[in-house]
CSV table of C-alpha atoms and ligand atoms in Angstrom, one decimal:
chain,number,residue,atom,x,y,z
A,1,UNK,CA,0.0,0.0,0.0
A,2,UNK,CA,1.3,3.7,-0.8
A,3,UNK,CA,1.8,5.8,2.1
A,4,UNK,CA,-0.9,8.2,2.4
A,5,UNK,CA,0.2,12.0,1.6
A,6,UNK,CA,-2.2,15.0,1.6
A,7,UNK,CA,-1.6,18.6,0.6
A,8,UNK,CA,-3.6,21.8,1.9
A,9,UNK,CA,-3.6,24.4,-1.0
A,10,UNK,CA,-4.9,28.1,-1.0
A,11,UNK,CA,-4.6,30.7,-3.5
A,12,UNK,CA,-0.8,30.9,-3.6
A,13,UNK,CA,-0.4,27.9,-5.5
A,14,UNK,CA,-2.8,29.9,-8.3
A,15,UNK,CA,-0.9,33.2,-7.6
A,16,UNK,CA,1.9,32.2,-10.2
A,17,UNK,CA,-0.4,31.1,-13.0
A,18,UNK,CA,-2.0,34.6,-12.7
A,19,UNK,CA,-4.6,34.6,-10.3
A,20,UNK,CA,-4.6,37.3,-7.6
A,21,UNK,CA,-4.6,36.1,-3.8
A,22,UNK,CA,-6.9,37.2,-1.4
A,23,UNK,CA,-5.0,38.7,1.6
A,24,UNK,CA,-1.2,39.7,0.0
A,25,UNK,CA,-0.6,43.5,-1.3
A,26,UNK,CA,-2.5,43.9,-4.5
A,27,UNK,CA,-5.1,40.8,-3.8
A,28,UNK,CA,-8.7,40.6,-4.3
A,29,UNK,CA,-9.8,41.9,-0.8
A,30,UNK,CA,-8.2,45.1,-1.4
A,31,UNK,CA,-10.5,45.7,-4.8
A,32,UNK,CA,-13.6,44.5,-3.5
A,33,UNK,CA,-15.2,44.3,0.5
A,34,UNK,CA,-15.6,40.6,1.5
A,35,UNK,CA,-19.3,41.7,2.8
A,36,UNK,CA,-20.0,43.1,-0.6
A,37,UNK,CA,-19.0,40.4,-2.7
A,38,UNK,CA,-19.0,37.5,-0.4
A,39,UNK,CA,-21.4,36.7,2.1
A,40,UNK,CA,-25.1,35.5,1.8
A,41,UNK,CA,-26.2,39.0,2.8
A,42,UNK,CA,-24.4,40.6,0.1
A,43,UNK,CA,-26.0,38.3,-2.5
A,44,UNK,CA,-29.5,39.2,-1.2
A,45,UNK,CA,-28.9,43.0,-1.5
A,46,UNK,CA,-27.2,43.0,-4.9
A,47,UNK,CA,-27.1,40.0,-6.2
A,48,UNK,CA,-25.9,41.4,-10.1
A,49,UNK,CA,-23.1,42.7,-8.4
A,50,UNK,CA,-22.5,39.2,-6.6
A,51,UNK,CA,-22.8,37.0,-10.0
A,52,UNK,CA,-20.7,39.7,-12.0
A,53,UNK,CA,-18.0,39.4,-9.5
A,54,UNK,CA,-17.9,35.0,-9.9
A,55,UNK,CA,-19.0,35.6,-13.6
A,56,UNK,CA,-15.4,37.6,-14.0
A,57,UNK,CA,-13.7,35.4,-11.6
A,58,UNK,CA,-15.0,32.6,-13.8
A,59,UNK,CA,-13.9,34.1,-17.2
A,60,UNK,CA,-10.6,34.4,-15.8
A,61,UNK,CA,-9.6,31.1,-14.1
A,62,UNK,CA,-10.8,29.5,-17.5
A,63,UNK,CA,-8.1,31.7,-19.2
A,64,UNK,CA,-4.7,30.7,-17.2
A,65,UNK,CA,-2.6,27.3,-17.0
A,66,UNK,CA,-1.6,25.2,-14.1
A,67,UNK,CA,1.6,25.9,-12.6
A,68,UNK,CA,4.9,24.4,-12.4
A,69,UNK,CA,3.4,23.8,-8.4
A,70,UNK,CA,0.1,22.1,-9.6
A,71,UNK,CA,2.3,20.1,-11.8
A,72,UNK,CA,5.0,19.0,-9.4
A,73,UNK,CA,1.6,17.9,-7.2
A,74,UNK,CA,0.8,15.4,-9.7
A,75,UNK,CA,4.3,13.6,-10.0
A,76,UNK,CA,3.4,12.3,-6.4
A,77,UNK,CA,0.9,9.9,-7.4
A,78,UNK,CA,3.9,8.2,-8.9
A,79,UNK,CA,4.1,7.0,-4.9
A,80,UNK,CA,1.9,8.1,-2.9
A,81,UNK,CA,-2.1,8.0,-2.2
A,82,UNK,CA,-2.3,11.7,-2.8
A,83,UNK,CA,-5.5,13.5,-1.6
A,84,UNK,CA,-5.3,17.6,-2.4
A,85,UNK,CA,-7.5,19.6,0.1
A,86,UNK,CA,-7.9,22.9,-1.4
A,87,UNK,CA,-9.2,26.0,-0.9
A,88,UNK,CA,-9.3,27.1,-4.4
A,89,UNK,CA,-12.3,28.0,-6.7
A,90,UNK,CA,-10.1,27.0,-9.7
A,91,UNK,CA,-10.0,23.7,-10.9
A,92,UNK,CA,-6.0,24.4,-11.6
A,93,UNK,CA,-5.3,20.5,-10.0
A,94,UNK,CA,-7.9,18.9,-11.9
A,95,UNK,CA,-6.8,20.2,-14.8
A,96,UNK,CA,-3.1,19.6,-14.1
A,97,UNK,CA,-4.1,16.5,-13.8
A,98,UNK,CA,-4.6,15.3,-9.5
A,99,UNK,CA,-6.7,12.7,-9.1
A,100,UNK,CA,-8.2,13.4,-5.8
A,101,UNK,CA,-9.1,17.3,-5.6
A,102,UNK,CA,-11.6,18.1,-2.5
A,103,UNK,CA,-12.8,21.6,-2.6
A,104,UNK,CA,-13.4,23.2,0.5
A,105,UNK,CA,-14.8,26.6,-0.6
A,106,UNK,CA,-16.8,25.6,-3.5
A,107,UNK,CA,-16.1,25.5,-7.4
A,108,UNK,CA,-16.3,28.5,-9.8
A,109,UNK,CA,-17.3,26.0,-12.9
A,110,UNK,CA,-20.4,24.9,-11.0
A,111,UNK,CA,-23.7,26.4,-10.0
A,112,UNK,CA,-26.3,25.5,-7.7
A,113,UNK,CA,-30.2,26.1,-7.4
A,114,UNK,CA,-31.2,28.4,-4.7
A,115,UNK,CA,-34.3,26.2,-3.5
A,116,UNK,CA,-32.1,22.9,-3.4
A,117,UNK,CA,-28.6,23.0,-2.5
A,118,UNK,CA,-28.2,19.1,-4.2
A,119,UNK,CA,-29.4,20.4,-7.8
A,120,UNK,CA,-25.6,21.7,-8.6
A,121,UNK,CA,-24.9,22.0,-12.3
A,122,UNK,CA,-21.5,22.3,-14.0
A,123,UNK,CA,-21.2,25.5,-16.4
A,124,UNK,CA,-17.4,25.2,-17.1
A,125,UNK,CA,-16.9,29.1,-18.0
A,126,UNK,CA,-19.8,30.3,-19.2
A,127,UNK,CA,-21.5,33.4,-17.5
A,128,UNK,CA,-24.9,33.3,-15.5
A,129,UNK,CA,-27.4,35.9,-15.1
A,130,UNK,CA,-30.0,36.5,-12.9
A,131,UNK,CA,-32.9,35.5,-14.0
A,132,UNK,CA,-31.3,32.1,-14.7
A,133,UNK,CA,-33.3,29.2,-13.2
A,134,UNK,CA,-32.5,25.8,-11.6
A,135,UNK,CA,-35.3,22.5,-13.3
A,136,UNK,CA,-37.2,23.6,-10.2
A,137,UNK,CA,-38.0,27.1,-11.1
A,138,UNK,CA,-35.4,29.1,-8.3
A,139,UNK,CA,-32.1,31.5,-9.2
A,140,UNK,CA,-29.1,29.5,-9.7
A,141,UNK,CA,-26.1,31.2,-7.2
A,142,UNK,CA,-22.6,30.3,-7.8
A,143,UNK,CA,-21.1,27.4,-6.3
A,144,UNK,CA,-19.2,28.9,-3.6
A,145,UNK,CA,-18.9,28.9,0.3
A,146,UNK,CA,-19.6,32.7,1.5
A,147,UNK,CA,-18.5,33.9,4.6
A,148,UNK,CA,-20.9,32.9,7.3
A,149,UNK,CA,-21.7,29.8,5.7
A,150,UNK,CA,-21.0,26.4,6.6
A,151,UNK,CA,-18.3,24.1,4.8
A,152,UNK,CA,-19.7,20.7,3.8
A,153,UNK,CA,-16.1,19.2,2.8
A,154,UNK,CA,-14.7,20.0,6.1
A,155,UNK,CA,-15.7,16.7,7.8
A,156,UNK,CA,-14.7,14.6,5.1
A,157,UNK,CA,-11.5,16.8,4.9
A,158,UNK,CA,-10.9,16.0,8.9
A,159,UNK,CA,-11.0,12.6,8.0
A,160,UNK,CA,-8.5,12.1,5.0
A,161,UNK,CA,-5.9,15.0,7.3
A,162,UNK,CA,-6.4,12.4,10.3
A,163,UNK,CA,-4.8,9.6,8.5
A,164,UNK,CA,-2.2,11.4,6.0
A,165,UNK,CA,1.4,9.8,6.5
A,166,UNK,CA,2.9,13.3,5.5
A,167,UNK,CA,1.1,16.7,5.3
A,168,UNK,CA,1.8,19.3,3.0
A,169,UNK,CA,0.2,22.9,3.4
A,170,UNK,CA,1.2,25.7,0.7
A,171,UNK,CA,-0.2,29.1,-0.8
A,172,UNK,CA,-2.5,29.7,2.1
A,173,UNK,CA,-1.9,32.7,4.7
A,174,UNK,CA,-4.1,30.1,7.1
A,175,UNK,CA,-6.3,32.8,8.4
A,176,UNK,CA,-10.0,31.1,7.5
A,177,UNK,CA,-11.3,29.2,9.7
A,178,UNK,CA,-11.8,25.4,9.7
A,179,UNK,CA,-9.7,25.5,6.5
A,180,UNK,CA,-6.7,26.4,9.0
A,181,UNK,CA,-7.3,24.2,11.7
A,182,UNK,CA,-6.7,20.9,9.3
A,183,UNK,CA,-3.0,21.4,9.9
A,184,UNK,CA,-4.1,20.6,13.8
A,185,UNK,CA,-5.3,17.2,13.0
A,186,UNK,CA,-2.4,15.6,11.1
A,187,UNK,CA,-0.7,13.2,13.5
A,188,UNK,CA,2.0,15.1,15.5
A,189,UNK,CA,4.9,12.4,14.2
A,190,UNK,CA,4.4,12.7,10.7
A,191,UNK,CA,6.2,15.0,8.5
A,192,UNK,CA,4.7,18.5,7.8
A,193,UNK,CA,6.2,20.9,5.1
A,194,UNK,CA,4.9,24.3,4.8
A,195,UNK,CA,5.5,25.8,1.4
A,196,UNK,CA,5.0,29.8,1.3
A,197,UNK,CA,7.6,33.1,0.9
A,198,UNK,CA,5.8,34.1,3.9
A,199,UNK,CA,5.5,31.3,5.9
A,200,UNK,CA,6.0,31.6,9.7
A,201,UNK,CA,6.4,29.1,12.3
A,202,UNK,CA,2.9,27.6,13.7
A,203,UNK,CA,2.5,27.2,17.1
A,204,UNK,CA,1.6,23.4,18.5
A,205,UNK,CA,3.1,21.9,15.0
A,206,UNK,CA,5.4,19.6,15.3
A,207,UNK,CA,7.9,18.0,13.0
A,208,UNK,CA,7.1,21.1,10.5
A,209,UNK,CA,9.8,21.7,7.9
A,210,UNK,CA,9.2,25.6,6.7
A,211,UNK,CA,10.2,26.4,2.9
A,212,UNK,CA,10.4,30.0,2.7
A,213,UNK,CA,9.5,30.0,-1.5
A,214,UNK,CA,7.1,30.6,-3.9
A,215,UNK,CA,5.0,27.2,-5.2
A,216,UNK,CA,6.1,27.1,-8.7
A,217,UNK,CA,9.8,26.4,-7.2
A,218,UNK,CA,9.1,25.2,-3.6
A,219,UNK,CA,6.6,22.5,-4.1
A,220,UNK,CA,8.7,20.8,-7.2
A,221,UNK,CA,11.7,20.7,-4.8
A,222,UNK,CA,10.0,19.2,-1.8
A,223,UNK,CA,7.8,16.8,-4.6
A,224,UNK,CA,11.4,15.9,-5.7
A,225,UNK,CA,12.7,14.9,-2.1
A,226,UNK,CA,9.7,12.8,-1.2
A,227,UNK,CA,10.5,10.6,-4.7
A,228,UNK,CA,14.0,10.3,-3.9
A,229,UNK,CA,13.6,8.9,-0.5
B,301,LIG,N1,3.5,30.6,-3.9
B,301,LIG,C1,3.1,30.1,-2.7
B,301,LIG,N2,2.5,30.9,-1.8
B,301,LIG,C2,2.2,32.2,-2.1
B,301,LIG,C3,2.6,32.7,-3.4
B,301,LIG,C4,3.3,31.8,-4.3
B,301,LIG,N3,3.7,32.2,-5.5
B,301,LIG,N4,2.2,34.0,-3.5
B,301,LIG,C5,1.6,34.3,-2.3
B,301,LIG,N5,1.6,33.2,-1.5
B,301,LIG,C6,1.1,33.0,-0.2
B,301,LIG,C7,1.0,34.2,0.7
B,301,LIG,O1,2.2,34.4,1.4
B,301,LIG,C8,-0.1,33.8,1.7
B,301,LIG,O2,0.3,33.1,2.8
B,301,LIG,O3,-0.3,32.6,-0.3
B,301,LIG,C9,-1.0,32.9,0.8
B,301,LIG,C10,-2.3,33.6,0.3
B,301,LIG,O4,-3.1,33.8,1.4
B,301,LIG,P1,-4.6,34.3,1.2
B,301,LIG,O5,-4.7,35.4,0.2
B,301,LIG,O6,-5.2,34.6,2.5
B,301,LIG,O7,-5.4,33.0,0.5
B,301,LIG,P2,-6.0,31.8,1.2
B,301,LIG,O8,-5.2,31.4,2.4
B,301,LIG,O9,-6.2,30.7,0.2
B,301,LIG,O10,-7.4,32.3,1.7
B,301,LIG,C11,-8.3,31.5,2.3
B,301,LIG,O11,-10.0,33.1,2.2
B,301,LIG,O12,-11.4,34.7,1.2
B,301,LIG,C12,-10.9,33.5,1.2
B,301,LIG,O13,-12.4,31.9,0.5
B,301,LIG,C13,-11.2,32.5,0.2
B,301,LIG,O14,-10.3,30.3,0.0
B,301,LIG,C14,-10.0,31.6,0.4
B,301,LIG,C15,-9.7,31.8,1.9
């Protein structure tokens, strides 16, 4: 059996195929107010403004390549059970080619009727509008975990974290909650890396090895240990 190996990924592992971050000088949350664009409140006082907001967001993953990071991700199915726990809106892994992506924050290719959360509906990149309607007659709303809402995957994600052999976090300023408390369920004896320019010590991690680099360099170089074992 292949060891077990799970990776935590947030908008850093996109930032180099040209997708802003959220939180670093220049990201999204400095163009547009989280409670404007991102909460269910938000998309019940405006929701044009809401939908144009995914609608470009949409437009735009569809229009940039996975990564030299995505890639390197990939290359570790060679030998290990590799689940990818991201945070991400893109579907960068799946198109670089992971098996086993679990989104925790939704999927920007996917809508989902407003009457019946189960009635989700892939769109790949085209544009919705309001007015658009689900087979049972209600507004389609993006695919996406707002602020304030809960986080279906996050159970599931508990789960896989809980039994990973080694744990790999990168491109996420862990700052959202539970998304950044995964990292507290990996086994304390199992190898962590943490793959981020910014990256600072955690506190309560153990066995944590800190690469201060950006994905597209940093995660080939740590992919290229783990095979050479
Ligand atoms: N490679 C790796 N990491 C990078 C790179 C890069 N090239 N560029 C920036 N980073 C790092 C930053 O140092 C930071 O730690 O990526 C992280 C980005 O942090 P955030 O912008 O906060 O993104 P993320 O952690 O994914 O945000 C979590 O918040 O609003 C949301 O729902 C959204 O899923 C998102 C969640």
């Amino acid at each position: 059996m292949k060891p077990k190996l799970v990776v935590l990924t947030g908008a850093g592992i996109s930032a180099e195929s040209g997708i802003a971050t959220f939180r670093d000088s220049g990201g999204l949350w400095e163009q547009h107010r989280i409670e404007d664009v991102a909460t269910p409140e938000a998309w019940q006082r405006d929701k044009e403004l809401v939908n144009r907001f995914y609608n470009l967001r949409r437009k735009q993953a569809a229009e940039v390549e996975p990564n030299e990071g995505h890639k390197a991700l990939v290359r570790l199915e060679e030998q290990f059970d590799v689940y990818i726990i991201t945070q991400n809106v893109d579907n960068l892994h799946e198109r670089a080619g992971s098996a086993r992506v679990l989104h925790l924050h939704g999927e920007l290719s996917k809508v989902r009727s407003t009457l019946d959360p189960s009635l989700v509906y892939e769109i790949g990149d085209r544009q919705i509008a309001i007015g658009d309607k689900c087979e049972k007659g209600s507004q389609l709303r993006p695919h996406i975990v707002w602020f304030g809402e809960a986080v279906p995957a996050i159970e599931e994600a508990t789960r896989i974290t809980q039994s990973a052999d080694i744990f790999i976090v990168t491109g996420t300023s862990l700052q959202v909650y539970p998304a950044a408390g995964l990292l507290h369920y990996a086994a304390a004896d199992i190898p962590k890396y943490l793959i981020d320019p910014n990256a600072e010590t955690v506190a309560g991690i153990f066995n944590l090895t800190i690469v201060r680099e950006k994905a597209g360099t940093g995660v080939p170089k740590v992919v290229s240990q783990l095979l050479n074992r």
